[in-house]
Amino acid sequence: MQADLYRWSRLFVLGACALFLGAGAVHAQEGTASIAGAVVDVAGKAIPGAAVSVRNETNGTLKMIATDAEGKFSLSGLTEGVYSVEASAPSFTTSRRSGLKLAAGASQSVSLTLNVGELAQSITVEGTVSVAAETSPSQNTLEARSARSEISPEFIQNFASPVADYTELLQMSPGTFSVNPNGVGLGDSKTYFRGFKDGQYTMAVDGIPFNDTNDPTHHSWAFFPSQFIAGIDFDRSPGSAATIGPQNFGGTINLLSRSVAYTPDIRATASYGSFNTRMLALDFDSGQFGGTDKKSSLTINLHQMLSDGYQTYNYQKRVAGFIKYQYRLTDRTTFTAFSGLVDLWTNTPNLKGPTRAQVAQFGDDYLMSGDPNQANYYGYNFYHVQTDFEYIGVHSELGHGWKLDDKAYTYRYWNKQNYNGSTIGATSATDKLNGYRKVGDILSVSHETTRGVLRTGIWYEWAYTDRYQIPSNPRTWVDAVLPNFHEHFITTSIQPFVEYEYRVTSLLSVTAGVKFSDYIMDLKQFADNGKTVGNLNGAPYVTNSANYHSWLPAIDARYKLKSNWSVYAQFAEGSVIPPSSVFDSKNALVAVLPKPTMVKTYQGGSVVKFNRWTLDFDAYYSHFQNPYLSAIDATTGESYFNQTGPSNTKGVEAESNIALGGGFSLYVNGTLGRARYQQTGLYVASAPKDTEAVGLTYQVRAWDVGFFNKRVGTMYNDNGTINQAVRIDPFNVTNLFMNYTFKGESALRGTKIQVAINNLLNQHSIVGVVPASTASNLPAQGDVLTLLPARSVSATVTFGYAPKW
């Protein structure tokens, strides 16, 4: 019944518009221009029956039409002028293109991509028609209020290794870099940008933040492998007041899960590459199903990845999968459920790198030994990580401008690690656990009027953590009686927020708001062998409680100079709380509880999009406090904390995509930056002075070919005292991808052949150094090195089948 009402209502609207326009035609001469195009989902599949409206922005004339069975539409008889084209469909967000100039007698082609209308934060569909914007691997949007890069689904599908992790997908973003010394996607690599390291920015999945409980760092490879990812929304700022998360200190990397598809599809993938890396995957999209209304959609991924790794004996095994289900209760309300599971085994040691002496003796790929008489024998160094990540979300258009979004979630991280020290003995190894379970909810409500948008809500999270490190015998794994440390703790996080986006004029909007960030940590630390809290004078454990809170304001302004050109300015504050190791001292005594670390960021930028080229530009300045160093009071035995001193980071970033014609596009970005400690003038670790990226792509019909190079300029690594620095020389990473995909409406659509070559030039540069000494920055045999992995080649075949049910 509801489906019939929907169809009749749409026919009524279309008929009424046709009647109105027909009447108007008596008084106006028909034009000779035309617009044609297609409406597709994020996977490039046609959306039949989508409602398309074409409005003349000069005189307000409106025409409407529905797409055919192939998702195509065509409108003729249009007069000369500037037009906007809007498309919508049930279960999808609306996509709008504006500023389309149409000359008399001319014909324009435009394609619109619809994202699934769910709570997940989506890659923004750009408003202005631009060939360059449609082919750009990374770009900001005309609605930008801060410096951000949105990584497109097409870039992830066509220009990344099938085993890549999120850090590889971000590699081309301005000012950003990461390195995985074991090979692409084969280790727990980290991303750096603007002088911010892992733990100083929020990571999220579909808007849900995730992080370790003891220290706000991340293990995203164990939560969200690339097979789960459809896009990335990367905000290089503390964000607005409505941006929730535990450490919006430096920014937010929001990984977007794959959307459910509009039409059914089945794909089986087999991949093999260097270092004996192989992967098998199965993907299933149900399309819309469930009675005549077809309110349900389902997508599933299952995969297994095995690899010997580039480094010696650094074996990897991952078995993972996710299921995502969406139910459209009404045209206004959609429910989404997601569940992802990852089971990961690896032989990576606790110290993830060889020394200079080992590299000189055994080669660039050395990490562990195959000899059980050696302390670094791979059989003494391994871990097993299990994770799950689930949420249920609802998105509802309540009417009269009100919207409600809510997500209830839970996730678990269980890292059971065993590793050995520099010798072999009864207690030379460590039996380690880092495990936690989190439960939370994100509620947001918004109200939109002609004058602006009010957004308010709250993030709540509860987490239980169990951690220990116990001395053990690497040959038998018999543990000692007392641990190095053992602790349980509960962390409660609450962040209410409110902000208002005021539309001063049709071109200018100002958004201001504030959030209150509050964390309560209740710890129970057990007696140990003296390494952490000691014997506690015979007590079995000691309890402690810490409360951290801060007010975080934000304000920004956006002005549209033209329909294809906008500028913005922003000020925002961010924070990150101290780690649980604050209480890792004798008897867990702390003289003065440290406060959250704060940052103030000022930035401004511009986004312009023409048909053949785009340009995003921003300049930024951040003043941030740095992490604490602890010391012991010689008289009381209590810990006290001093910050390492404030630092300032500033610079400029730019990225551009140029449509050269003939299917060729040129993407370039560059950054110039400086991050220094305020008191000493020395450089912050892992903050390059400059980065540059270039990508040349060829995309015509079934072919997608891409050549990408990322250069990372001079940077420095600290040696632990913040008064000496180790220089890291510039290095380059060059990748090449070639794809052939069967497209169109054939039953084999989605079938794809891909060849990927990472580190094409086979560079072995040193990209990181942990000095053996805190007293010198001179090269030493005991320095632990991070090196670029050797060239890797992979071949991947995906067999696609699109059933008609």
Coordinates of N, CA, C and O in Angstrom, one line a residue, residues 489-608:
F489 N 40.8 -1.1 34.7 CA 40.2 0.2 34.9 C 39.0 0.4 34.0 O 38.8 -0.2 33.0
I490 N 38.2 1.3 34.4 CA 37.0 1.7 33.7 C 37.1 3.2 33.3 O 37.5 4.0 34.2
T491 N 36.9 3.5 32.1 CA 36.9 4.9 31.6 C 35.5 5.3 31.1 O 34.9 4.6 30.3
T492 N 35.0 6.4 31.6 CA 33.7 6.9 31.2 C 33.9 8.2 30.5 O 34.6 9.1 31.0
S493 N 33.4 8.3 29.2 CA 33.6 9.5 28.4 C 32.3 10.1 28.1 O 31.3 9.4 27.7
I494 N 32.2 11.5 28.3 CA 30.9 12.2 28.0 C 31.3 13.5 27.3 O 32.1 14.2 27.7
Q495 N 30.6 13.7 26.2 CA 30.8 15.0 25.4 C 29.5 15.5 24.9 O 29.0 15.1 23.8
P496 N 28.8 16.4 25.6 CA 27.7 17.1 25.1 C 28.2 18.3 24.2 O 29.2 18.8 24.5
F497 N 27.4 18.6 23.2 CA 27.8 19.7 22.3 C 26.6 20.5 21.8 O 25.5 20.0 21.7
V498 N 26.8 21.7 21.4 CA 25.8 22.5 20.7 C 26.5 23.5 19.8 O 27.6 24.0 20.1
E499 N 26.0 23.7 18.6 CA 26.5 24.7 17.7 C 25.4 25.2 16.8 O 24.3 24.5 16.6
Y500 N 25.6 26.4 16.3 CA 24.6 27.0 15.4 C 25.3 27.5 14.2 O 26.2 28.3 14.3
E501 N 24.8 27.1 13.0 CA 25.3 27.6 11.7 C 24.3 28.7 11.3 O 23.2 28.4 10.9
Y502 N 24.7 30.0 11.3 CA 23.9 31.1 11.0 C 24.1 31.5 9.6 O 25.3 31.9 9.2
R503 N 23.1 31.5 8.8 CA 23.2 32.0 7.4 C 23.0 33.5 7.4 O 21.8 34.0 7.3
V504 N 24.1 34.2 7.4 CA 24.0 35.7 7.5 C 23.4 36.2 6.2 O 22.5 37.1 6.2
T505 N 23.8 35.6 5.0 CA 23.2 35.9 3.7 C 23.2 34.6 3.0 O 23.6 33.6 3.5
S506 N 22.7 34.6 1.8 CA 22.7 33.4 1.0 C 24.1 32.9 0.6 O 24.3 31.8 0.3
L507 N 25.1 33.8 0.8 CA 26.5 33.5 0.5 C 27.4 33.3 1.7 O 28.4 32.6 1.6
L508 N 27.0 33.9 2.8 CA 27.9 33.9 4.0 C 27.2 33.1 5.1 O 26.0 33.3 5.4
S509 N 27.9 32.2 5.8 CA 27.4 31.5 6.9 C 28.5 31.5 8.0 O 29.7 31.4 7.7
V510 N 28.1 31.6 9.3 CA 29.0 31.6 10.4 C 28.5 30.5 11.4 O 27.3 30.5 11.7
T511 N 29.4 29.7 11.8 CA 29.1 28.6 12.7 C 29.9 28.7 14.0 O 31.1 28.9 14.0
A512 N 29.2 28.7 15.1 CA 29.8 28.8 16.4 C 29.2 27.8 17.4 O 28.0 27.5 17.3
G513 N 30.1 27.2 18.3 CA 29.6 26.3 19.2 C 30.6 25.9 20.2 O 31.7 26.4 20.2
V514 N 30.2 25.0 21.1 CA 31.1 24.6 22.2 C 30.7 23.1 22.6 O 29.6 22.7 22.5
K515 N 31.7 22.4 23.0 CA 31.5 21.1 23.6 C 32.2 20.9 24.9 O 33.3 21.6 25.1
F516 N 31.7 20.1 25.8 CA 32.3 19.9 27.1 C 32.8 18.5 27.1 O 32.1 17.5 26.9
S517 N 34.1 18.3 27.2 CA 34.8 17.0 27.1 C 35.1 16.5 28.5 O 36.0 17.2 29.2
D518 N 34.5 15.4 29.0 CA 34.7 15.0 30.4 C 35.1 13.5 30.4 O 34.4 12.7 29.7
Y519 N 36.1 13.1 31.1 CA 36.5 11.7 31.2 C 36.8 11.4 32.7 O 37.4 12.1 33.4
I520 N 36.3 10.2 33.1 CA 36.5 9.7 34.4 C 37.2 8.3 34.3 O 36.7 7.4 33.6
M521 N 38.4 8.2 34.9 CA 39.1 6.9 34.9 C 39.3 6.4 36.3 O 39.8 7.0 37.2
D522 N 38.7 5.2 36.5 CA 38.8 4.5 37.8 C 39.7 3.3 37.7 O 39.4 2.3 36.9
L523 N 40.9 3.3 38.3 CA 41.9 2.3 38.1 C 42.0 1.4 39.4 O 41.9 1.8 40.5
K524 N 42.3 0.1 39.1 CA 42.7 -0.9 40.1 C 44.0 -1.5 39.7 O 44.1 -2.2 38.7
Q525 N 45.1 -1.1 40.4 CA 46.4 -1.6 40.0 C 46.9 -2.7 41.1 O 46.9 -2.4 42.3
F526 N 47.3 -3.8 40.6 CA 47.6 -4.9 41.4 C 49.1 -4.9 41.8 O 49.9 -4.3 41.0
A527 N 49.5 -5.5 42.9 CA 50.9 -5.5 43.3 C 51.7 -6.3 42.3 O 51.2 -7.2 41.6
D528 N 52.9 -5.8 42.1 CA 53.8 -6.5 41.1 C 55.2 -6.6 41.6 O 55.5 -6.5 42.8
N529 N 56.1 -6.9 40.7 CA 57.5 -7.2 41.1 C 58.3 -6.0 41.3 O 59.6 -6.1 41.4
G530 N 57.7 -4.8 41.3 CA 58.5 -3.6 41.5 C 58.7 -2.8 40.3 O 59.1 -1.6 40.4
K531 N 58.4 -3.3 39.1 CA 58.7 -2.5 37.9 C 57.7 -1.3 37.8 O 58.1 -0.3 37.3
T532 N 56.5 -1.5 38.3 CA 55.5 -0.4 38.1 C 55.1 0.2 39.5 O 55.4 1.3 39.8
V533 N 54.3 -0.6 40.3 CA 53.8 0.0 41.5 C 54.4 -0.7 42.8 O 54.3 -0.2 43.9
G534 N 55.1 -1.8 42.6 CA 55.7 -2.5 43.7 C 54.8 -3.4 44.5 O 53.7 -3.8 44.0
N535 N 55.2 -3.8 45.7 CA 54.4 -4.8 46.5 C 53.2 -4.1 47.3 O 52.5 -4.8 48.0
L536 N 53.1 -2.8 47.2 CA 52.0 -2.1 47.8 C 51.9 -2.3 49.3 O 50.8 -2.4 49.9
N537 N 53.1 -2.6 50.0 CA 53.1 -2.8 51.4 C 52.2 -4.0 51.8 O 51.6 -4.0 52.9
G538 N 52.2 -5.0 51.0 CA 51.4 -6.2 51.3 C 50.0 -6.2 50.8 O 49.3 -7.2 50.8
A539 N 49.5 -5.0 50.4 CA 48.1 -5.0 49.9 C 48.0 -5.6 48.5 O 48.9 -5.5 47.7
P540 N 46.9 -6.3 48.2 CA 46.8 -6.9 46.9 C 46.7 -5.9 45.7 O 47.1 -6.2 44.6
Y541 N 46.1 -4.8 46.0 CA 45.9 -3.8 44.9 C 45.7 -2.4 45.5 O 45.4 -2.3 46.7
V542 N 45.8 -1.4 44.7 CA 45.5 0.0 45.1 C 44.5 0.6 44.1 O 44.6 0.2 42.9
T543 N 43.6 1.4 44.5 CA 42.7 2.0 43.6 C 43.0 3.5 43.4 O 43.4 4.2 44.4
N544 N 42.7 4.1 42.3 CA 42.9 5.5 42.0 C 41.8 6.0 41.1 O 41.2 5.2 40.3
S545 N 41.5 7.2 41.1 CA 40.5 7.8 40.2 C 41.0 9.1 39.7 O 41.7 9.9 40.4
A546 N 40.8 9.4 38.4 CA 41.2 10.6 37.7 C 40.0 11.2 37.0 O 39.3 10.4 36.3
N547 N 39.8 12.5 37.0 CA 38.8 13.2 36.3 C 39.4 14.3 35.5 O 40.1 15.1 36.0
Y548 N 39.2 14.2 34.1 CA 39.8 15.2 33.2 C 38.6 15.8 32.5 O 37.7 15.2 32.0
H549 N 38.6 17.2 32.4 CA 37.6 17.8 31.6 C 38.1 19.1 31.1 O 39.0 19.7 31.6
S550 N 37.4 19.6 30.0 CA 37.8 20.8 29.3 C 36.6 21.3 28.5 O 35.9 20.5 28.0
W551 N 36.5 22.6 28.3 CA 35.6 23.3 27.4 C 36.3 23.5 26.1 O 37.4 24.1 26.1
L552 N 35.7 23.2 25.0 CA 36.3 23.3 23.7 C 35.5 24.1 22.7 O 34.5 23.6 22.1
P553 N 35.7 25.4 22.6 CA 35.0 26.2 21.6 C 35.5 26.1 20.2 O 36.6 25.7 20.0
A554 N 34.6 26.4 19.3 CA 35.0 26.5 17.9 C 34.1 27.5 17.1 O 32.9 27.7 17.5
I555 N 34.7 28.2 16.2 CA 33.9 29.1 15.3 C 34.6 29.1 14.0 O 35.8 29.0 13.8
D556 N 33.7 29.2 12.9 CA 34.2 29.3 11.6 C 33.2 30.1 10.7 O 32.1 30.3 11.1
A557 N 33.7 30.5 9.6 CA 32.9 31.3 8.6 C 33.2 30.8 7.2 O 34.4 30.4 6.9
R558 N 32.2 30.7 6.4 CA 32.3 30.3 5.0 C 31.6 31.3 4.1 O 30.5 31.7 4.4
Y559 N 32.3 31.7 3.0 CA 31.7 32.7 2.1 C 31.9 32.2 0.7 O 33.0 31.8 0.3
K560 N 30.8 32.2 -0.1 CA 30.9 31.8 -1.5 C 31.0 33.0 -2.3 O 30.1 33.8 -2.5
L561 N 32.3 33.1 -2.9 CA 32.5 34.2 -3.8 C 31.8 34.0 -5.1 O 31.3 35.0 -5.7
K562 N 31.7 32.8 -5.6 CA 30.9 32.4 -6.7 C 30.3 31.1 -6.5 O 30.6 30.4 -5.5
S563 N 29.5 30.6 -7.4 CA 28.9 29.2 -7.2 C 29.9 28.2 -7.2 O 29.7 27.1 -6.7
N564 N 31.1 28.4 -7.8 CA 32.2 27.4 -7.9 C 33.4 27.8 -7.1 O 34.5 27.3 -7.2
W565 N 33.3 28.8 -6.1 CA 34.4 29.3 -5.4 C 34.0 29.7 -4.0 O 33.1 30.6 -3.9
S566 N 34.6 29.1 -3.0 CA 34.3 29.5 -1.6 C 35.6 29.7 -0.8 O 36.7 29.2 -1.2
V567 N 35.5 30.5 0.3 CA 36.6 30.7 1.2 C 36.1 30.4 2.6 O 34.9 30.5 2.9
Y568 N 37.0 30.1 3.5 CA 36.6 29.8 4.9 C 37.7 30.2 5.8 O 38.9 30.4 5.4
A569 N 37.3 30.4 7.1 CA 38.3 30.7 8.2 C 37.8 29.9 9.4 O 36.5 29.8 9.6
Q570 N 38.7 29.5 10.3 CA 38.3 28.7 11.4 C 39.2 28.9 12.6 O 40.4 29.0 12.4
F571 N 38.6 28.9 13.8 CA 39.4 28.8 15.0 C 38.7 27.6 15.8 O 37.5 27.6 15.9
A572 N 39.6 26.8 16.4 CA 39.0 25.6 17.2 C 40.1 25.2 18.2 O 41.3 25.3 18.0
E573 N 39.6 24.7 19.3 CA 40.4 24.1 20.4 C 40.2 22.6 20.5 O 39.1 22.1 20.2
G574 N 41.2 21.9 20.7 CA 41.1 20.4 20.9 C 41.9 20.0 22.2 O 42.7 20.8 22.7
S575 N 41.7 18.8 22.6 CA 42.3 18.3 23.8 C 42.6 16.8 23.7 O 41.9 16.1 22.9
V576 N 43.5 16.3 24.5 CA 43.7 14.8 24.6 C 44.1 14.6 26.1 O 44.9 15.3 26.6
I577 N 43.5 13.6 26.7 CA 43.8 13.3 28.1 C 45.1 12.5 28.3 O 45.5 11.8 27.4
P578 N 45.7 12.6 29.5 CA 47.0 11.9 29.7 C 46.7 10.4 29.7 O 45.5 9.9 29.9
P579 N 47.7 9.5 29.5 CA 47.5 8.1 29.5 C 47.3 7.5 30.9 O 47.6 8.2 31.9
S580 N 46.9 6.3 31.0 CA 46.7 5.6 32.3 C 48.1 5.4 33.0 O 48.1 5.2 34.2
S581 N 49.2 5.5 32.3 CA 50.5 5.3 32.8 C 50.9 6.5 33.8 O 51.9 6.4 34.4
V582 N 50.0 7.5 33.9 CA 50.2 8.5 34.9 C 50.4 7.9 36.3 O 51.2 8.3 37.1
F583 N 49.7 6.7 36.6 CA 49.8 6.1 37.9 C 50.8 4.9 37.9 O 50.8 4.2 38.9
D584 N 51.6 4.8 36.9 CA 52.6 3.8 36.9 C 53.9 4.2 37.6 O 54.9 4.6 37.1
S585 N 53.8 4.3 39.0 CA 54.9 4.7 39.8 C 54.7 4.0 41.1 O 53.7 3.3 41.4
K586 N 55.8 4.1 42.0 CA 55.8 3.3 43.2 C 54.5 3.6 44.0 O 54.2 4.8 44.3
N587 N 53.8 2.6 44.4 CA 52.6 2.7 45.2 C 51.5 3.5 44.5 O 50.5 3.8 45.1
A588 N 51.7 3.7 43.2 CA 50.8 4.4 42.3 C 50.5 5.8 42.8 O 49.4 6.3 42.7
L589 N 51.5 6.4 43.5 CA 51.3 7.8 44.0 C 51.6 8.8 43.0 O 52.6 8.7 42.2
V590 N 50.8 9.8 42.9 CA 50.9 10.9 42.0 C 50.8 12.2 42.8 O 49.8 12.5 43.5
A591 N 51.8 13.1 42.8 CA 51.8 14.3 43.5 C 50.7 15.3 43.0 O 49.9 15.8 43.7
V592 N 50.7 15.5 41.7 CA 49.8 16.4 41.1 C 49.3 15.8 39.8 O 50.0 15.4 38.9
L593 N 48.0 15.6 39.7 CA 47.4 15.0 38.5 C 47.5 16.0 37.3 O 47.1 17.1 37.4
P594 N 48.1 15.5 36.2 CA 48.3 16.4 35.1 C 46.9 16.7 34.4 O 46.0 15.9 34.6
K595 N 46.9 17.8 33.7 CA 45.7 18.2 33.0 C 45.7 17.7 31.6 O 46.7 17.3 31.1
P596 N 44.5 17.8 30.9 CA 44.5 17.4 29.5 C 45.5 18.3 28.7 O 45.7 19.5 29.0
T597 N 46.0 17.8 27.7 CA 46.9 18.6 26.8 C 46.0 19.3 25.8 O 45.1 18.7 25.2
M598 N 46.3 20.6 25.5 CA 45.4 21.4 24.7 C 46.1 21.9 23.5 O 47.3 22.0 23.4
V599 N 45.3 22.2 22.5 CA 45.8 22.8 21.2 C 44.8 23.9 20.8 O 43.6 23.8 20.9
K600 N 45.4 25.0 20.2 CA 44.6 26.0 19.5 C 45.0 26.1 18.1 O 46.2 26.2 17.8
T601 N 44.0 26.0 17.2 CA 44.3 26.0 15.7 C 43.6 27.1 15.0 O 42.4 27.3 15.2
Y602 N 44.3 27.9 14.2 CA 43.8 28.9 13.4 C 44.1 28.5 12.0 O 45.2 28.2 11.6
Q603 N 43.1 28.6 11.1 CA 43.4 28.3 9.7 C 42.3 28.9 8.8 O 41.2 29.3 9.2
G604 N 42.8 29.1 7.6 CA 41.9 29.7 6.5 C 42.2 29.1 5.2 O 43.3 28.6 5.0
G605 N 41.2 29.0 4.3 CA 41.5 28.4 3.0 C 40.5 28.8 2.0 O 39.5 29.5 2.2
S606 N 40.7 28.2 0.8 CA 39.8 28.5 -0.3 C 39.7 27.2 -1.2 O 40.6 26.4 -1.3
V607 N 38.5 27.1 -1.8 CA 38.2 25.9 -2.7 C 37.6 26.5 -3.9 O 36.6 27.2 -3.9
V608 N 38.1 26.1 -5.1 CA 37.6 26.6 -6.3 C 37.5 25.4 -7.3 O 38.5 24.6 -7.3

